[in-house]
Amino acid sequence: QVQLVESGGGLVQAGGSLRLSCAASGRTFSDYAMGWFRQAPGKEREFVAGMTWSGTSYADSVKGRFTLSRDNAKSTVSLQMNSLKPEDTAVYYCATGRRPRILEYYYWGQGTQVTVSS
């Protein structure tokens, strides 16, 4: 059973930083896509950043401010968020795929709230 547990959310002022972490268990993760999505109130869930066997990608809205990293030995993926803006306020979800070397997000964590005050 694959499980993803996020941590690190909270309340921060605009311009501040937060680091989200996602601890994965239930299998190895080195050959699977892992990423972060977010959902703001009244909006659809959107892609934030993802890492696969071929590289890392970011949404245009977070490029240059967010950095994704993963530790395959510890099965964790982290999202360093700098220069936060009020529009970054959302519930952030960690996700990973079901099949190796297929770009998909099948398993999801429960989410962690990030609130950026102006």
PDB file of C-alpha atoms in Angstrom:
ATOM      1  CA  GLN A   1       0.000   0.000   0.000  1.00  0.00           C
ATOM      2  CA  VAL A   2       1.574   3.253  -1.144  1.00  0.00           C
ATOM      3  CA  GLN A   3       1.237   6.086   1.341  1.00  0.00           C
ATOM      4  CA  LEU A   4       2.269   9.718   1.039  1.00  0.00           C
ATOM      5  CA  VAL A   5       2.396  12.021   4.051  1.00  0.00           C
ATOM      6  CA  GLU A   6       2.999  15.744   3.631  1.00  0.00           C
ATOM      7  CA  SER A   7       4.334  18.109   6.261  1.00  0.00           C
ATOM      8  CA  GLY A   8       5.726  21.616   6.550  1.00  0.00           C
ATOM      9  CA  GLY A   9       2.745  23.766   5.694  1.00  0.00           C
ATOM     10  CA  GLY A  10       1.787  26.815   7.709  1.00  0.00           C
ATOM     11  CA  LEU A  11       1.231  30.537   7.768  1.00  0.00           C
ATOM     12  CA  VAL A  12       3.897  32.862   6.422  1.00  0.00           C
ATOM     13  CA  GLN A  13       4.082  36.485   5.374  1.00  0.00           C
ATOM     14  CA  ALA A  14       4.527  37.452   1.765  1.00  0.00           C
ATOM     15  CA  GLY A  15       8.182  37.233   0.796  1.00  0.00           C
ATOM     16  CA  GLY A  16       8.835  34.471   3.279  1.00  0.00           C
ATOM     17  CA  SER A  17       9.777  30.836   2.797  1.00  0.00           C
ATOM     18  CA  LEU A  18       8.441  27.401   3.632  1.00  0.00           C
ATOM     19  CA  ARG A  19       9.720  23.922   2.985  1.00  0.00           C
ATOM     20  CA  LEU A  20       7.240  21.133   2.341  1.00  0.00           C
ATOM     21  CA  SER A  21       8.209  17.509   2.702  1.00  0.00           C
ATOM     22  CA  CYS A  22       6.539  14.342   1.515  1.00  0.00           C
ATOM     23  CA  ALA A  23       7.401  11.007   3.056  1.00  0.00           C
ATOM     24  CA  ALA A  24       6.538   8.036   0.881  1.00  0.00           C
ATOM     25  CA  SER A  25       6.232   4.407   1.924  1.00  0.00           C
ATOM     26  CA  GLY A  26       5.064   1.111   0.512  1.00  0.00           C
ATOM     27  CA  ARG A  27       7.587   0.643  -2.297  1.00  0.00           C
ATOM     28  CA  THR A  28      10.698   2.124  -3.864  1.00  0.00           C
ATOM     29  CA  PHE A  29      10.245   5.414  -5.708  1.00  0.00           C
ATOM     30  CA  SER A  30      13.311   6.007  -7.814  1.00  0.00           C
ATOM     31  CA  ASP A  31      11.640   5.061 -11.133  1.00  0.00           C
ATOM     32  CA  TYR A  32       8.362   6.846 -10.501  1.00  0.00           C
ATOM     33  CA  ALA A  33       7.247  10.384 -11.112  1.00  0.00           C
ATOM     34  CA  MET A  34       6.854  12.421  -7.950  1.00  0.00           C
ATOM     35  CA  GLY A  35       5.416  15.865  -7.753  1.00  0.00           C
ATOM     36  CA  TRP A  36       3.497  18.582  -5.993  1.00  0.00           C
ATOM     37  CA  PHE A  37       0.112  20.016  -6.862  1.00  0.00           C
ATOM     38  CA  ARG A  38      -1.977  22.673  -5.163  1.00  0.00           C
ATOM     39  CA  GLN A  39      -5.598  23.654  -4.913  1.00  0.00           C
ATOM     40  CA  ALA A  40      -6.803  27.069  -3.852  1.00  0.00           C
ATOM     41  CA  PRO A  41     -10.380  27.679  -2.659  1.00  0.00           C
ATOM     42  CA  GLY A  42     -12.779  27.695  -5.572  1.00  0.00           C
ATOM     43  CA  LYS A  43     -10.103  26.674  -8.063  1.00  0.00           C
ATOM     44  CA  GLU A  44      -9.052  23.489  -9.785  1.00  0.00           C
ATOM     45  CA  ARG A  45      -6.075  21.521  -8.605  1.00  0.00           C
ATOM     46  CA  GLU A  46      -2.975  22.600 -10.517  1.00  0.00           C
ATOM     47  CA  PHE A  47       0.499  21.256 -11.138  1.00  0.00           C
ATOM     48  CA  VAL A  48       3.304  22.967  -9.216  1.00  0.00           C
ATOM     49  CA  ALA A  49       6.446  20.897  -9.751  1.00  0.00           C
ATOM     50  CA  GLY A  50       7.381  17.369 -10.727  1.00  0.00           C
ATOM     51  CA  MET A  51      10.435  15.191 -10.974  1.00  0.00           C
ATOM     52  CA  THR A  52      10.918  12.134 -13.171  1.00  0.00           C
ATOM     53  CA  TRP A  53      13.816  10.003 -14.374  1.00  0.00           C
ATOM     54  CA  SER A  54      14.477  12.592 -17.084  1.00  0.00           C
ATOM     55  CA  GLY A  55      14.344  15.828 -15.148  1.00  0.00           C
ATOM     56  CA  THR A  56      12.376  18.380 -13.183  1.00  0.00           C
ATOM     57  CA  SER A  57       9.621  20.699 -14.350  1.00  0.00           C
ATOM     58  CA  TYR A  58       7.854  23.641 -12.771  1.00  0.00           C
ATOM     59  CA  ALA A  59       4.716  25.625 -13.368  1.00  0.00           C
ATOM     60  CA  ASP A  60       5.512  29.021 -14.824  1.00  0.00           C
ATOM     61  CA  SER A  61       3.996  30.686 -11.781  1.00  0.00           C
ATOM     62  CA  VAL A  62       6.629  29.209  -9.436  1.00  0.00           C
ATOM     63  CA  LYS A  63       9.732  29.062 -11.621  1.00  0.00           C
ATOM     64  CA  GLY A  64      12.687  30.728  -9.955  1.00  0.00           C
ATOM     65  CA  ARG A  65      10.981  30.676  -6.553  1.00  0.00           C
ATOM     66  CA  PHE A  66      10.308  26.989  -5.831  1.00  0.00           C
ATOM     67  CA  THR A  67      12.823  24.161  -5.891  1.00  0.00           C
ATOM     68  CA  LEU A  68      11.964  20.491  -5.931  1.00  0.00           C
ATOM     69  CA  SER A  69      14.328  17.867  -4.586  1.00  0.00           C
ATOM     70  CA  ARG A  70      14.079  14.186  -3.793  1.00  0.00           C
ATOM     71  CA  ASP A  71      16.018  11.674  -1.756  1.00  0.00           C
ATOM     72  CA  ASN A  72      15.394   8.231  -3.235  1.00  0.00           C
ATOM     73  CA  ALA A  73      17.201   6.494  -0.383  1.00  0.00           C
ATOM     74  CA  LYS A  74      14.769   8.057   2.100  1.00  0.00           C
ATOM     75  CA  SER A  75      11.780   8.046  -0.286  1.00  0.00           C
ATOM     76  CA  THR A  76      11.142  11.706   0.348  1.00  0.00           C
ATOM     77  CA  VAL A  77      10.477  14.632  -1.915  1.00  0.00           C
ATOM     78  CA  SER A  78      10.724  18.240  -0.762  1.00  0.00           C
ATOM     79  CA  LEU A  79       9.534  21.541  -2.103  1.00  0.00           C
ATOM     80  CA  GLN A  80      11.480  24.613  -1.035  1.00  0.00           C
ATOM     81  CA  MET A  81       9.256  27.650  -1.532  1.00  0.00           C
ATOM     82  CA  ASN A  82      10.855  31.085  -1.462  1.00  0.00           C
ATOM     83  CA  SER A  83       9.530  34.584  -2.144  1.00  0.00           C
ATOM     84  CA  LEU A  84       6.038  33.406  -1.349  1.00  0.00           C
ATOM     85  CA  LYS A  85       3.087  35.419  -2.584  1.00  0.00           C
ATOM     86  CA  PRO A  86      -0.517  35.555  -1.357  1.00  0.00           C
ATOM     87  CA  GLU A  87      -1.558  33.787  -4.555  1.00  0.00           C
ATOM     88  CA  ASP A  88       0.497  30.780  -3.459  1.00  0.00           C
ATOM     89  CA  THR A  89      -2.072  30.168  -0.728  1.00  0.00           C
ATOM     90  CA  ALA A  90      -3.528  26.702  -1.247  1.00  0.00           C
ATOM     91  CA  VAL A  91      -3.601  23.146  -0.026  1.00  0.00           C
ATOM     92  CA  TYR A  92      -0.493  21.457  -1.374  1.00  0.00           C
ATOM     93  CA  TYR A  93      -0.569  17.770  -2.313  1.00  0.00           C
ATOM     94  CA  CYS A  94       2.230  15.334  -2.938  1.00  0.00           C
ATOM     95  CA  ALA A  95       1.638  12.707  -5.608  1.00  0.00           C
ATOM     96  CA  THR A  96       3.348   9.786  -7.283  1.00  0.00           C
ATOM     97  CA  GLY A  97       2.683   7.373 -10.099  1.00  0.00           C
ATOM     98  CA  ARG A  98       1.510   3.788 -10.102  1.00  0.00           C
ATOM     99  CA  ARG A  99       3.666   2.494 -12.948  1.00  0.00           C
ATOM    100  CA  PRO A 100       7.437   2.941 -13.278  1.00  0.00           C
ATOM    101  CA  ARG A 101       8.715   5.314 -15.994  1.00  0.00           C
ATOM    102  CA  ILE A 102       5.223   6.461 -16.867  1.00  0.00           C
ATOM    103  CA  LEU A 103       4.374  10.122 -16.330  1.00  0.00           C
ATOM    104  CA  GLU A 104       1.286   9.851 -14.195  1.00  0.00           C
ATOM    105  CA  TYR A 105       0.124  10.835 -10.721  1.00  0.00           C
ATOM    106  CA  TYR A 106      -2.018   8.150  -9.171  1.00  0.00           C
ATOM    107  CA  TYR A 107      -1.367   8.152  -5.420  1.00  0.00           C
ATOM    108  CA  TRP A 108      -2.012  11.304  -3.409  1.00  0.00           C
ATOM    109  CA  GLY A 109      -1.273  12.539   0.066  1.00  0.00           C
ATOM    110  CA  GLN A 110      -3.817  14.174   2.319  1.00  0.00           C
ATOM    111  CA  GLY A 111      -2.508  17.672   1.675  1.00  0.00           C
ATOM    112  CA  THR A 112      -0.946  20.413   3.768  1.00  0.00           C
ATOM    113  CA  GLN A 113      -2.221  23.973   4.026  1.00  0.00           C
ATOM    114  CA  VAL A 114      -0.015  26.878   2.991  1.00  0.00           C
ATOM    115  CA  THR A 115      -1.284  30.359   3.769  1.00  0.00           C
ATOM    116  CA  VAL A 116       0.610  33.459   2.671  1.00  0.00           C
ATOM    117  CA  SER A 117      -0.517  36.722   4.205  1.00  0.00           C
ATOM    118  CA  SER A 118      -0.046  40.062   2.495  1.00  0.00           C
TER     119      SER A 118
END
